[in-house]
Short mmCIF file of C-alpha atoms in Angstrom, two decimals:
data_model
loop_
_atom_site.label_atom_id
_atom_site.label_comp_id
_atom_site.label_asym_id
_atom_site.label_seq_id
_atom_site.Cartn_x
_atom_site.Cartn_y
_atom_site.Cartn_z
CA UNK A 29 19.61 10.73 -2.14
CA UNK A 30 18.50 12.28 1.14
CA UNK A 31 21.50 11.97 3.99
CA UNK A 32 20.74 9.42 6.45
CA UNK A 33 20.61 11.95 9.32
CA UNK A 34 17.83 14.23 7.57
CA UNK A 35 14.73 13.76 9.81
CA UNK A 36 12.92 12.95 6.42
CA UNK A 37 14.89 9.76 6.04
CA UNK A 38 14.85 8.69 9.64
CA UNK A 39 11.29 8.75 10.47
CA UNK A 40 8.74 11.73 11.20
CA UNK A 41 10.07 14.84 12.16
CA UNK A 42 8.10 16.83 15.10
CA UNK A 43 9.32 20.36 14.47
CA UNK A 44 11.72 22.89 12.23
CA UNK A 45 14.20 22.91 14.76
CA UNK A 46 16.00 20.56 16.30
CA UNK A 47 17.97 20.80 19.25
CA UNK A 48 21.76 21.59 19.55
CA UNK A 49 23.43 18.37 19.33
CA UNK A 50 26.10 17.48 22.14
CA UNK A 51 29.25 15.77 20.81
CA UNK A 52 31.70 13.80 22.41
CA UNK A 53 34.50 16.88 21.50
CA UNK A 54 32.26 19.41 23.03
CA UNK A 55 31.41 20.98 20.06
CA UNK A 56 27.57 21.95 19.49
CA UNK A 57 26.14 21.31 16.15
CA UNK A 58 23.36 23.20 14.71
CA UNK A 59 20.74 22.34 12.49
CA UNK A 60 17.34 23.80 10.79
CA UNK A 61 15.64 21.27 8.87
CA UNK A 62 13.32 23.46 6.17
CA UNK A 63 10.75 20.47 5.42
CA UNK A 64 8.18 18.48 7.94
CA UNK A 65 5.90 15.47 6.74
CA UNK A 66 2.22 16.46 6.89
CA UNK A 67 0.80 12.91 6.06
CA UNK A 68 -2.30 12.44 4.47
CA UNK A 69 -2.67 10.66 1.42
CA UNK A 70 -5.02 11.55 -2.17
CA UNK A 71 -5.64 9.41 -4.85
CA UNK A 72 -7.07 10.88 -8.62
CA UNK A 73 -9.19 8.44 -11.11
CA UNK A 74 -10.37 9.68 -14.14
CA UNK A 75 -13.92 8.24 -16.59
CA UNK A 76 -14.94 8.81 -19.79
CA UNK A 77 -16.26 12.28 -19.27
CA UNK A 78 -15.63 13.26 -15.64
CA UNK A 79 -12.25 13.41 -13.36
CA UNK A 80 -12.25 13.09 -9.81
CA UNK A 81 -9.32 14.00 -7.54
CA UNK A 82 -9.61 13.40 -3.51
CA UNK A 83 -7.56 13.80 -0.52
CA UNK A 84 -8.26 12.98 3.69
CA UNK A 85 -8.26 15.98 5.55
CA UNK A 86 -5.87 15.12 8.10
CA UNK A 87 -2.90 16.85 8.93
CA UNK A 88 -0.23 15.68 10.96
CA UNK A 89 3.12 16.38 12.24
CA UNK A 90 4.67 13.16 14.02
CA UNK A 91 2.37 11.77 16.24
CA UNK A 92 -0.07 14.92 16.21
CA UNK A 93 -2.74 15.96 14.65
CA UNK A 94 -2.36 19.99 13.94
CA UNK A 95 -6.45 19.67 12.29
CA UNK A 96 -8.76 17.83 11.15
CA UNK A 97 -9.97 19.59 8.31
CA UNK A 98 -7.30 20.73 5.74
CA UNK A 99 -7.88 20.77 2.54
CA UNK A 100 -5.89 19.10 0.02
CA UNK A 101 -7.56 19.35 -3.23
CA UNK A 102 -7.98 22.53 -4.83
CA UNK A 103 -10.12 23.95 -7.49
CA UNK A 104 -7.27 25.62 -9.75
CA UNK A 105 -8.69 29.47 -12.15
CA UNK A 106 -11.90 30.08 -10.54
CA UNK A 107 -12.38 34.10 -9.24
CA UNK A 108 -16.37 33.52 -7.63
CA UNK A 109 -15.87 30.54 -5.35
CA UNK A 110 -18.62 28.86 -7.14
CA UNK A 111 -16.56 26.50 -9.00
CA UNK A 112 -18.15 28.02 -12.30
CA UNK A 113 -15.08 29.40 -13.70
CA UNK A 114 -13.03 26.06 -13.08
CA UNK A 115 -12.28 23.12 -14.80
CA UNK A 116 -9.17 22.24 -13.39
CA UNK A 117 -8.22 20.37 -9.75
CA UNK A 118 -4.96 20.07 -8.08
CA UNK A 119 -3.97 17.78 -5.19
CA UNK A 120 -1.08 18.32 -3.42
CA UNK A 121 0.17 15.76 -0.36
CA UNK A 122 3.79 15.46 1.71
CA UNK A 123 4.77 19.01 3.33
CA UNK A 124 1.10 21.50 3.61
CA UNK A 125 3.41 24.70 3.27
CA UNK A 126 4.98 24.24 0.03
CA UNK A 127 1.77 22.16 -1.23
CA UNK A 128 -0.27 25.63 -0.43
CA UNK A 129 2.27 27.66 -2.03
CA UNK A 130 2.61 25.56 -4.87
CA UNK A 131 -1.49 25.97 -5.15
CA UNK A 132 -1.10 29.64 -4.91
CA UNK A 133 1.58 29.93 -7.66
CA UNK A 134 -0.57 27.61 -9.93
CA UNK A 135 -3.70 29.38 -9.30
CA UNK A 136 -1.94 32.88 -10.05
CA UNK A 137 -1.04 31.62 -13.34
CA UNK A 138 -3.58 29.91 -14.37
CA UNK A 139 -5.96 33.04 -13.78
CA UNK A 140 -3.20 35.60 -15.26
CA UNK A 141 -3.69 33.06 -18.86
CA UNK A 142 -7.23 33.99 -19.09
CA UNK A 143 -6.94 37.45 -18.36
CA UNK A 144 -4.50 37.67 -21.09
CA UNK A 145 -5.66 35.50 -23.68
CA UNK A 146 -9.25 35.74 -22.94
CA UNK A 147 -9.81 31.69 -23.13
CA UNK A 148 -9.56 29.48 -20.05
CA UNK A 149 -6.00 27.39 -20.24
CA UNK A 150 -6.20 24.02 -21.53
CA UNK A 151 -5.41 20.75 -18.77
CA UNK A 152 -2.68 20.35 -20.94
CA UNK A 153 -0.45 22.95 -21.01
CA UNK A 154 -1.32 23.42 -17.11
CA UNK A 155 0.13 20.15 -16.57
CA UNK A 156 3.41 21.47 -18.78
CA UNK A 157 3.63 24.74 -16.80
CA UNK A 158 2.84 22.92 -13.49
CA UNK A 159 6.13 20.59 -14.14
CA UNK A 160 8.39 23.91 -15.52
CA UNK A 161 7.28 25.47 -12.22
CA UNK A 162 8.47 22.38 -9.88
CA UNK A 163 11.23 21.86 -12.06
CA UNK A 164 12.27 25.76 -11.20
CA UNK A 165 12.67 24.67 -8.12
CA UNK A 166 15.01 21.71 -9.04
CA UNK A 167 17.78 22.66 -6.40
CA UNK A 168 15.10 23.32 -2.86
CA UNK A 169 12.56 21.38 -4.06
CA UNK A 170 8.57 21.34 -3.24
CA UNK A 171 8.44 18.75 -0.61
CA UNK A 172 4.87 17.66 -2.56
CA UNK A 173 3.50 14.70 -4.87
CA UNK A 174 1.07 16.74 -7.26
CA UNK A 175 -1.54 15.18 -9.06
CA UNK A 176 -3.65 17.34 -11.57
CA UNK A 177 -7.09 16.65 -12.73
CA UNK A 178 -9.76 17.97 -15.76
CA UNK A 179 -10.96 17.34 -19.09
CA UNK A 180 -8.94 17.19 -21.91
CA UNK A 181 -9.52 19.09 -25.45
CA UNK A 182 -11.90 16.01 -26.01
CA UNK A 183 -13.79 16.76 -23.47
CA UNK A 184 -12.08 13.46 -21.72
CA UNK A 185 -11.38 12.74 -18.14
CA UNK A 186 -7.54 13.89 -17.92
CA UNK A 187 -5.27 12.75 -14.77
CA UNK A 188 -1.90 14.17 -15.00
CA UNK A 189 1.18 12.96 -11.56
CA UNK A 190 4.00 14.71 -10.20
CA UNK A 191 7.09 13.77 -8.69
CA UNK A 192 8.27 16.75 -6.09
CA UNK A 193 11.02 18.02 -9.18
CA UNK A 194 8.43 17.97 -11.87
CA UNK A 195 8.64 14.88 -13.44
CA UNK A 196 4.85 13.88 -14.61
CA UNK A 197 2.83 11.50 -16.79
CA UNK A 198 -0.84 11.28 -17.51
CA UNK A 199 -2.55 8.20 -16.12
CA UNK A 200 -5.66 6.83 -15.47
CA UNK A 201 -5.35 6.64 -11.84
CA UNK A 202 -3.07 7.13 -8.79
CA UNK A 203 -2.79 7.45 -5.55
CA UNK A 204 -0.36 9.14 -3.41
CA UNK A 205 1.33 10.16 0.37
CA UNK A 206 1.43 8.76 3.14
CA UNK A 207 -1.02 5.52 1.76
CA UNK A 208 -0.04 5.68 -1.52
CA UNK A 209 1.54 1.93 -1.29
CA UNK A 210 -1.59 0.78 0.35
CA UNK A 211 -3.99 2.22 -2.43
CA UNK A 212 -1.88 1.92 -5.72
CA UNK A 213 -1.92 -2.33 -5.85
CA UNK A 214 -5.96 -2.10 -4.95
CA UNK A 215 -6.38 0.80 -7.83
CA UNK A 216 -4.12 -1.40 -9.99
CA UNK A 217 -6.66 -4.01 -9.94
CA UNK A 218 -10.00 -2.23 -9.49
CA UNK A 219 -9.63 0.24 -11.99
CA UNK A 220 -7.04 -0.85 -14.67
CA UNK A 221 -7.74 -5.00 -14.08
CA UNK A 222 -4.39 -5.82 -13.26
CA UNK A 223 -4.00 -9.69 -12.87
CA UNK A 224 -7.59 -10.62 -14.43
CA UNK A 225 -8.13 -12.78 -17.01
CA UNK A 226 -11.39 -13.76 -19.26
CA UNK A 227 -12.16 -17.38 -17.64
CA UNK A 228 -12.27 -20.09 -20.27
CA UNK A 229 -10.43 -17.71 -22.76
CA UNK A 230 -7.90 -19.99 -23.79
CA UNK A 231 -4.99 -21.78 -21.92
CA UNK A 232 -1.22 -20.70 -20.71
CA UNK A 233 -0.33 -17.59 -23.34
CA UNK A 234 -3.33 -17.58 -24.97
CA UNK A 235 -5.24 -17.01 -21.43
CA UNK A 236 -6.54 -13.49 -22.32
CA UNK A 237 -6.56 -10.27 -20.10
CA UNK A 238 -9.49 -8.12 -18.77
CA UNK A 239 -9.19 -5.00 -20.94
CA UNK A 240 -9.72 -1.92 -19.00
CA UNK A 241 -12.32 -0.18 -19.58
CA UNK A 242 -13.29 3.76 -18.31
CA UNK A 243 -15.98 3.29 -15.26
CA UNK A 244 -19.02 5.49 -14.64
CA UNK A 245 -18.64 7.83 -11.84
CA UNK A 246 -20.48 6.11 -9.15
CA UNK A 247 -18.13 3.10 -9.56
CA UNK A 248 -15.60 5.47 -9.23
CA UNK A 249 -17.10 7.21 -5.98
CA UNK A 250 -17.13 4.33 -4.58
CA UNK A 251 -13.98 2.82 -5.46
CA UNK A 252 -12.84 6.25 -4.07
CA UNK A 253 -14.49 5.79 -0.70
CA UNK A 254 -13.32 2.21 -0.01
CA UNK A 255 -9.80 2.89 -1.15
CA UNK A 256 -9.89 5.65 1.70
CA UNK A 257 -11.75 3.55 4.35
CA UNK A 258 -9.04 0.53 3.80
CA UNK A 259 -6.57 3.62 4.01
CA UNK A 260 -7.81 4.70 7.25
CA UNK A 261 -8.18 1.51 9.26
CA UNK A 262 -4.12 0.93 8.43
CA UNK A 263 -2.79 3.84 8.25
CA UNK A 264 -2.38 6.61 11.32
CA UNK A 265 -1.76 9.62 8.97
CA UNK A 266 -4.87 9.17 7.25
CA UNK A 267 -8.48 9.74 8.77
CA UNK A 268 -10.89 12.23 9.73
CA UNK A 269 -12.46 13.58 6.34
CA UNK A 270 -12.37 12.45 2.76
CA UNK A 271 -12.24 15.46 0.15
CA UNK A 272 -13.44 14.77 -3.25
CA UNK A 273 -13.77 17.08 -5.83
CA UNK A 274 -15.20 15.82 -9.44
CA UNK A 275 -14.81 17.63 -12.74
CA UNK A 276 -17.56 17.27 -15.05
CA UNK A 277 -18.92 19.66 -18.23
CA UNK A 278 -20.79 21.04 -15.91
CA UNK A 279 -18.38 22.19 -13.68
CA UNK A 280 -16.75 21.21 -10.37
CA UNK A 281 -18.56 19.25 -7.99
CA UNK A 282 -17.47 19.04 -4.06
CA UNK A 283 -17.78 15.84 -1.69
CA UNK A 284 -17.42 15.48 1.76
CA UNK A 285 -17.46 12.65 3.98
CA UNK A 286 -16.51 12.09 7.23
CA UNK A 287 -14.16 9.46 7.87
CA UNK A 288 -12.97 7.44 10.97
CA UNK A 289 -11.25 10.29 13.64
CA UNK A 290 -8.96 7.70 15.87
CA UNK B 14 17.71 -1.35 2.72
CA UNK B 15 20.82 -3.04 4.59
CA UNK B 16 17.79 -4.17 7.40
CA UNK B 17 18.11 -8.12 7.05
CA UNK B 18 14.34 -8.24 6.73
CA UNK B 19 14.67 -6.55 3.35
CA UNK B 20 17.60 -8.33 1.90
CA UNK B 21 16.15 -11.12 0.28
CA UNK B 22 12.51 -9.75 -0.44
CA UNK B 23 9.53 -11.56 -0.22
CA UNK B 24 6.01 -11.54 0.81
CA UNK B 25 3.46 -13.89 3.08
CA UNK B 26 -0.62 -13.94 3.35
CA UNK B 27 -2.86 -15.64 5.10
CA UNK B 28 -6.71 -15.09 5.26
CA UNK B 29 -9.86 -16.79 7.18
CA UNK B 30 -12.88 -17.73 5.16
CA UNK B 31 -15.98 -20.08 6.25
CA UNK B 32 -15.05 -23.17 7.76
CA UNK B 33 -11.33 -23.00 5.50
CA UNK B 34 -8.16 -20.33 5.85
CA UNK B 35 -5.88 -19.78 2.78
CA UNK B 36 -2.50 -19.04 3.06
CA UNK B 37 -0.33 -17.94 -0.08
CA UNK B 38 3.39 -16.97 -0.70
CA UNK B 39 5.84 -15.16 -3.28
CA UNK B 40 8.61 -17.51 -4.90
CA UNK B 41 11.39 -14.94 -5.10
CA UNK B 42 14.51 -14.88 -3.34
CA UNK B 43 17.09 -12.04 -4.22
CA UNK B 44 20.14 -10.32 -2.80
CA UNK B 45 18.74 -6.75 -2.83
CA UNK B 46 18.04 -5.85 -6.94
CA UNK B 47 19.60 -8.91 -8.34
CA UNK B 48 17.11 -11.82 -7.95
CA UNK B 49 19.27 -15.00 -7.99
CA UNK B 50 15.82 -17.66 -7.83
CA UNK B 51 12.24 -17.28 -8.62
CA UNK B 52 11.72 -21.14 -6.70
CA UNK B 53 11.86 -20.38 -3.58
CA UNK B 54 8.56 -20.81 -1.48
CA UNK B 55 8.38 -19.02 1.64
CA UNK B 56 5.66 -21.58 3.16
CA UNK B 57 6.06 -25.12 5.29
CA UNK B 58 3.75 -27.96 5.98
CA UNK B 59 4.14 -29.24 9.66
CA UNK B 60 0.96 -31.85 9.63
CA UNK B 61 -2.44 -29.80 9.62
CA UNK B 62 -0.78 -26.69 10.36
CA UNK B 63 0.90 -24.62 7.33
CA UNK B 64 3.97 -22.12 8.42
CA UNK B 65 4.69 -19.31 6.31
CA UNK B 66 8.30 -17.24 6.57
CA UNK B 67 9.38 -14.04 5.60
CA UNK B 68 12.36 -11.96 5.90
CA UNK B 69 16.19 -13.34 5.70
CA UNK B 70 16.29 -16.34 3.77
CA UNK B 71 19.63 -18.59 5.71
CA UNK B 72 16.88 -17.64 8.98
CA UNK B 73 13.72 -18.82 7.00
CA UNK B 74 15.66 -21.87 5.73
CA UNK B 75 17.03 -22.36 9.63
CA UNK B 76 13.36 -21.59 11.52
CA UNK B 77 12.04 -24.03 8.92
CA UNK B 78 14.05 -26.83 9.96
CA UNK B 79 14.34 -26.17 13.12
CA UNK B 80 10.66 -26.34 13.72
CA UNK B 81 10.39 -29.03 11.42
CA UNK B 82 12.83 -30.85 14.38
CA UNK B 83 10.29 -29.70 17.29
CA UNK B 84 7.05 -30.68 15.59
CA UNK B 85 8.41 -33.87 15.00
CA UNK B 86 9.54 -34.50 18.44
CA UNK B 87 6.09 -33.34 19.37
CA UNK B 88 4.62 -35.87 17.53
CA UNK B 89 6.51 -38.53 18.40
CA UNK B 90 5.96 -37.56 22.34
CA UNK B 91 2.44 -37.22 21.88
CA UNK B 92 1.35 -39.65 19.45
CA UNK B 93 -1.06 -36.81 17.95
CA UNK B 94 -0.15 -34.12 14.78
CA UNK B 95 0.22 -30.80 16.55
CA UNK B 96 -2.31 -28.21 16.63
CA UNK B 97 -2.12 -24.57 15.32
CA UNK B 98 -2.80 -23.27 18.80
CA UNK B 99 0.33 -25.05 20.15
CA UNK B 100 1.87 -24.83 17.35
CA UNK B 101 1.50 -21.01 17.76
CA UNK B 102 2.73 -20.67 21.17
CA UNK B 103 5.87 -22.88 20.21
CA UNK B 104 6.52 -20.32 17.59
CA UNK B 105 6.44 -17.37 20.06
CA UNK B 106 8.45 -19.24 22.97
CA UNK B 107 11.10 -20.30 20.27
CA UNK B 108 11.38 -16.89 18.82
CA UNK B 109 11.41 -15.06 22.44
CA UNK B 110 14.46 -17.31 23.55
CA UNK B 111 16.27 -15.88 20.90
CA UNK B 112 15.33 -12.09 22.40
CA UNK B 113 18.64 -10.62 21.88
CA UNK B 114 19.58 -12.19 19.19
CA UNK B 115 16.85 -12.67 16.92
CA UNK B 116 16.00 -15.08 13.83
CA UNK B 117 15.01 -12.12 10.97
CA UNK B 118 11.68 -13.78 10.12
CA UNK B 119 7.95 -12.77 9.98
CA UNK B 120 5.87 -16.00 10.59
CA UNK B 121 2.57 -16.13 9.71
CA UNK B 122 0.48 -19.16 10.73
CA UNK B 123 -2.72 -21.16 9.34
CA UNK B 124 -4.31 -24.11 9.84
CA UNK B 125 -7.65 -25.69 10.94
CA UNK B 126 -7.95 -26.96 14.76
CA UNK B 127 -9.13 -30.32 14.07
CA UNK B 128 -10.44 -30.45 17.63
CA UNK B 129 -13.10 -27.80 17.01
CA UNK B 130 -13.23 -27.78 13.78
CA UNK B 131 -12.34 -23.71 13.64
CA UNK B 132 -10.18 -21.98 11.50
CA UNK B 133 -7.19 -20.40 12.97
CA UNK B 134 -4.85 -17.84 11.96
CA UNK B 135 -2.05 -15.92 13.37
CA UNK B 136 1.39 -13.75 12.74
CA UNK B 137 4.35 -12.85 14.76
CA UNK B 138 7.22 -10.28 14.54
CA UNK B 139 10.94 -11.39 15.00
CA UNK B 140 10.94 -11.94 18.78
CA UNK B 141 7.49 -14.40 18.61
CA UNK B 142 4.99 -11.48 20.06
CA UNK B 143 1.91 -12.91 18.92
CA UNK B 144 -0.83 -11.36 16.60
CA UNK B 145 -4.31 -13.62 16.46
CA UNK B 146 -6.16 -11.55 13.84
CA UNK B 147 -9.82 -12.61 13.11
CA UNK B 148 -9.63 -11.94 9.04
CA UNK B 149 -6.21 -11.87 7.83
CA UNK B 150 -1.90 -11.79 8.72
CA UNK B 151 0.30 -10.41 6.42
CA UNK B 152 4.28 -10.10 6.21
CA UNK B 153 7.42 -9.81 4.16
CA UNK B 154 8.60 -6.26 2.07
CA UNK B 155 5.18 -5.94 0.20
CA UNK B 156 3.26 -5.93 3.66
CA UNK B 157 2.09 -2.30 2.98
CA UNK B 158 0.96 -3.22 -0.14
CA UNK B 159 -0.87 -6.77 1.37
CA UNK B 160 -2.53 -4.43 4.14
CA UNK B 161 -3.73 -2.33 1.38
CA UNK B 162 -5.35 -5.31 -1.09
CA UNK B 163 -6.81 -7.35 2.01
CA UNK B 164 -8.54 -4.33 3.97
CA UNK B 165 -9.81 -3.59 0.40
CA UNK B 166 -10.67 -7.18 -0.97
CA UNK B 167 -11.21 -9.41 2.22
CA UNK B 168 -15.07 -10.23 3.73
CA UNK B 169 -16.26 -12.26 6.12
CA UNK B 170 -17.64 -15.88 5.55
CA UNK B 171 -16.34 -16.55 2.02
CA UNK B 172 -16.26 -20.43 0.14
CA UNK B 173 -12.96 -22.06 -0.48
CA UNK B 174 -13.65 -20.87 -4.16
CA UNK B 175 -13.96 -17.15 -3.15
CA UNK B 176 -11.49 -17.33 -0.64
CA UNK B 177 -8.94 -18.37 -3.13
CA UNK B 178 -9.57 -15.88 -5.62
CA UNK B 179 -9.64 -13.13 -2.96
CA UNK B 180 -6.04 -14.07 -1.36
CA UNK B 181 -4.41 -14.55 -5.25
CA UNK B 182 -6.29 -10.98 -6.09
CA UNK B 183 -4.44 -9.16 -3.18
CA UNK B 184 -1.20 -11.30 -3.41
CA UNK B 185 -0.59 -11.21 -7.21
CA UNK B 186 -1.32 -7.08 -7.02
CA UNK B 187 0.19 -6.28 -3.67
CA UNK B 188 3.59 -8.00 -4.85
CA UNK B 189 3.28 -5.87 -8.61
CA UNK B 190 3.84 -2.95 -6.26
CA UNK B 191 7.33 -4.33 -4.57
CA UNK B 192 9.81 -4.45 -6.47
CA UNK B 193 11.51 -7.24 -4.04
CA UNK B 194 8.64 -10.08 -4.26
CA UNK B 195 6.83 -11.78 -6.88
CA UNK B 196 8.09 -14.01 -9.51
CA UNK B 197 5.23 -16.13 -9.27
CA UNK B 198 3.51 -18.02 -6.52
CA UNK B 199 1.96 -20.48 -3.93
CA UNK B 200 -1.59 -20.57 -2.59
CA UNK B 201 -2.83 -22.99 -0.38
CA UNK B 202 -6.61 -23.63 0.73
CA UNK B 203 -7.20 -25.65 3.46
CA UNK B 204 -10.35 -27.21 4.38
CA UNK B 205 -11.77 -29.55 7.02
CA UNK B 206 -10.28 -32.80 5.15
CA UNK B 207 -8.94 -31.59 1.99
CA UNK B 208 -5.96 -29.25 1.19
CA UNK B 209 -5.55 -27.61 -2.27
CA UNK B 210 -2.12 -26.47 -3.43
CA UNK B 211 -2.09 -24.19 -6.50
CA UNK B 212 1.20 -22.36 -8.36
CA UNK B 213 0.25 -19.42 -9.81
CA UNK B 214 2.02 -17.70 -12.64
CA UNK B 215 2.34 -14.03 -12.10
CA UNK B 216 4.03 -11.61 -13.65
CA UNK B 217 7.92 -12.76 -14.19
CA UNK B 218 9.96 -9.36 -13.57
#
C-alpha cells in the first residue's frame, strides 16, 4: 500500500522534488520522491499467427506535455535496426525512466542468449526472465506495467502482462496505463465476446455464449485504432501518436498514426 | 475509497438515439466489498422524464423522494407532467442550494420533450452544474469504464432496437470491469409514446 502522502497516491506529481514543507513546530521536512507518472496508455492483442503490441506517444508529467513522440513499444534482440533479427516486442507504460531501463536490461539479455547459445530465445522463457528481472527489484520497484508480445514455439500469436513486481500471465489481450480502465471493458467485448450470446440459442441457462474466436489482423488494426481514438477523446494523458508494432513470421512490422494533439 | 461517492458502488447510463434515448442502471448496492443487495435500481420515473442516481445510497434514496415531492407539486400547480428541460434546471437549482453541504449523487437525466418531440439528455455533478451532452451521460464508480464502452460503441441516429443493444453492450462490460457495480440490471428505452423496461441478467459476482 502506497502512503497517502506519496504524490503517486494523491494525484500527478509535477517534479522529483518537492518543496520543504513548513510545519506548525517550525520544523522543515524534506522529501525526494524517486517516481513521476508519465501517462500514456498501450494495449497488446494477439491472432492466430501475428501479435501486435501498441502504445500513444505522449508523454506527460502533470499537466505537461515533455513530447510528443516517445516511444513506448520496443522491438526486444535485434542488432541492425531492421527488425530482421526480432521477434519479440515489449511495451512498457507508468514512469518513462525505469520503463527505458527496464527495455535496456531486457534487450541486453535477450541479445547476450543468442550470442551464447547461438539460437534466438524463445517468447517464453523471455516472459520468465522478464518477471525474475522485475521481481529482482521486489523492494524499489519498476514504476511500469509491461506487456510482452511474439510468437510462441507454435508459431502462435503470444501476449504475455506484467504487474510492476513481476507478476504476469499470458492473455489474449490487454490494455494498460493511464486508459487502461477505459480500453479493458471495450477489449473485453470486442475481442474475447464478453456478454454475447447466440440469439435464439436456447432460453435462461441454456442461452449459449459467443465463443471467442482469434481475429485476422486487420480486425485487429482496427480494433487497435478505435480503442486509441475512444482513448484519446477521454482521456488527457493520451494523444498525439499511436505506436503499433506487429509481429508476424516475417518479422516486425512498424505503424504510425497520428492521433488527436489537444 | 472512504469518498461517499464510492461507498455503495454503482453505475448510471444514458444514451440518445433517433427520435428515442435509453437510459440503463446497475442493481447493486454494497458497503465497500461486502454487497448487502443486488435489487437496488439506481433509476426513477417522474412522468415522461426518467432520473437516474448514483453515488451514496441514504442521498439517492433522499434526492429520489425529494424530487418525487417537487415534481408532484409541479404537477399539481401546473396541471401539465413536467418536462426534462425543467425538470433539468430543478435538478441543478436543488442541488446548488445544497452548495456547502452537498447530496453525494451523480444524476443523470433522460426523457423525450413532448413539446418538440426531441430527445433530451443530460448529467450533473454533486452541486447540480449541468452537463447537456449530445450522445451520451455517464456516472457512478464504473464511469471510466462507461466513458470507455460508449466513446467505443455509441453512433449517431440508431433505432430503439440498436440503441438498446448498444447501451446493455457498454453497461453489462463497463460494470465487469468495477468491482463495485453490477449484479444485474435495468434498461429503459423510451420512445415518442411507448416506454420499454427490460431486467437484464448479468453476471452475478
Amino acid at each position: 500500500m502506497l502512503n497517502a502522502n506519496s504524490p503517486l497516491a494523491s494525484g500527478p506529481s509535477y517534479s522529483f522534488a518537492t518543496p520543504p514543507n513548513q510545519t506548525s513546530t517550525n520544523i522543515k521536512q524534506h522529501s525526494f520522491n524517486p517516481y513521476t507518472d508519465n501517462g500514456g496508455s498501450t494495449l497488446g492483442i494477439t491472432g492466430d499467427d501475428f501479435a501486435i503490441l501498441a502504445g500513444d506517444t505522449r508523454s506527460t508529467s502533470g499537466y505537461n506535455i515533455n513530447t510528443r513522440y516517445a516511444p513506448k513499444v520496443f522491438k526486444i534482440g535485434e542488432d541492425d535496426g531492421t527488425g530482421e533479427s526480432a521477434h519479440i516486442v515489449l511495451s512498457v507504460v507508468g514512469f518513462a525512466a525505469d520503463g527505458n531501463a527496464l527495455k535496456e536490461r531486457l534487450n541486453a539479455i535477450v541479445k547476450m542468449y543468442r550470442y551464447q547459445h547461438g539460437k534466438p530465445m524463445s517468447v517464453k522463457a523471455c516472459a520468465q526472465r522478464l518477471s525474475t528481472i522485475l521481481y529482482g527489484k521486489r523492494f524499489f520497484p519498476y514504476y511500469v506495467h509491461a506487456i510482452l508480445g511474439g510468437l510462441d514455439e507454435e508459431g502462435k500469436g503470444a501476449l504475455y502482462s506484467y504487474d510492476p513486481v513481476g507478476s504476469y500471465e499470458r492473455e489474449q489481450c490487454r490494455a494498460a496505463g493511464a486508459a487502461a480502465s477505459l480500453i479493458m471493458p471495450f477489449l473485453d467485448n470486442q475481442v474475447n465476446f464478453k456478454n454475447q450470446y447466440i440469439p435464439g440459442s436456447g432460453e435462461g441457462h441454456a442461452l449459449e455464449a459467443r465463443k471467442a474466436t482469434p481475429l485476422p489482423r486487420a480486425e485487429v488494426e482496427q480494433l487497435v485504432r478505435d480503442a486509441f481514438t475512444s482513448a484519446v477523446e477521454r482521456h488527457i494523458e493520451v494523444g498525439d501518436g499511436l505506436q503499433m508494432l506487429v509481429v508476424t513470421k516475417n518479422g516486425i512490422e512498424e505503424i504510425y498514426d497520428p492521433l488527436k494533439k489537444d | 475509497m472512504s469518498s461517499p461517492f464510492s461507498i455503495n458502488g454503482g453505475a448510471c447510463v444514458a444514451m440518445v438515439g433517433k427520435d428515442c434515448v435509453a437510459i440503463a442502471c446497475d442493481l447493486r448496492l454494497g458497503l465497500q466489498s461486502l454487497t448487502v443487495s443486488n435489487n437496488f435500481p439506481k433509476i426513477f420515473p417522474y412522468g415522461d422524464v426518467y432520473l437516474g442516481l448514483t453515488g451514496l445510497a441514504t442521498d439517492v434514496t433522499t434526492v429520489a423522494d425529494l424530487f418525487r415531492y417537487k415534481v408532484n407539486m409541479y404537477r399539481l400547480r401546473e396541471e401539465r407532467q413536467i418536462s426534462p428541460q425543467t425538470m433539468a434546471n430543478l435538478v441543478s437549482t436543488s442541488l446548488y442550494e445544497k452548495r456547502f453541504g452537498p447530496y453525494f449523487v451523480s444524476p443523470v437525466i433522460a426523457g423525450i420533450n413532448h413539446t418538440t418531440g426531441k430527445p433530451f439528455i443530460c448529467g450533473f455533478d454533486s452541486i447540480g452544474c449541468i452537463d447537456f451532452a449530445k450522445d451520451f451521460i455517464v456516472s457512478g464508480t464504473a464511469s471510466d469504464q462507461l466513458f470507455g464502452t460508449c466513446e467505443g460503441l455509441w453512433e449517431p441516429d440508431m433505432e430503439p432496437e440498436d440503441l438498446f443493444e448498444t447501451i446493455s453492450q457498454a453497461l453489462l462490460n463497463a460494470v465487469d470491469r468495477d468491482a463495485l457495480s453490477g449484479w444485474g440490471a435495468y434498461v429503459y428505452v423510451i420512445e415518442k409514446d411507448k416506454v420499454t423496461k427490460r431486467l437484464l441478467k448479468g453476471r452475478q459476482d
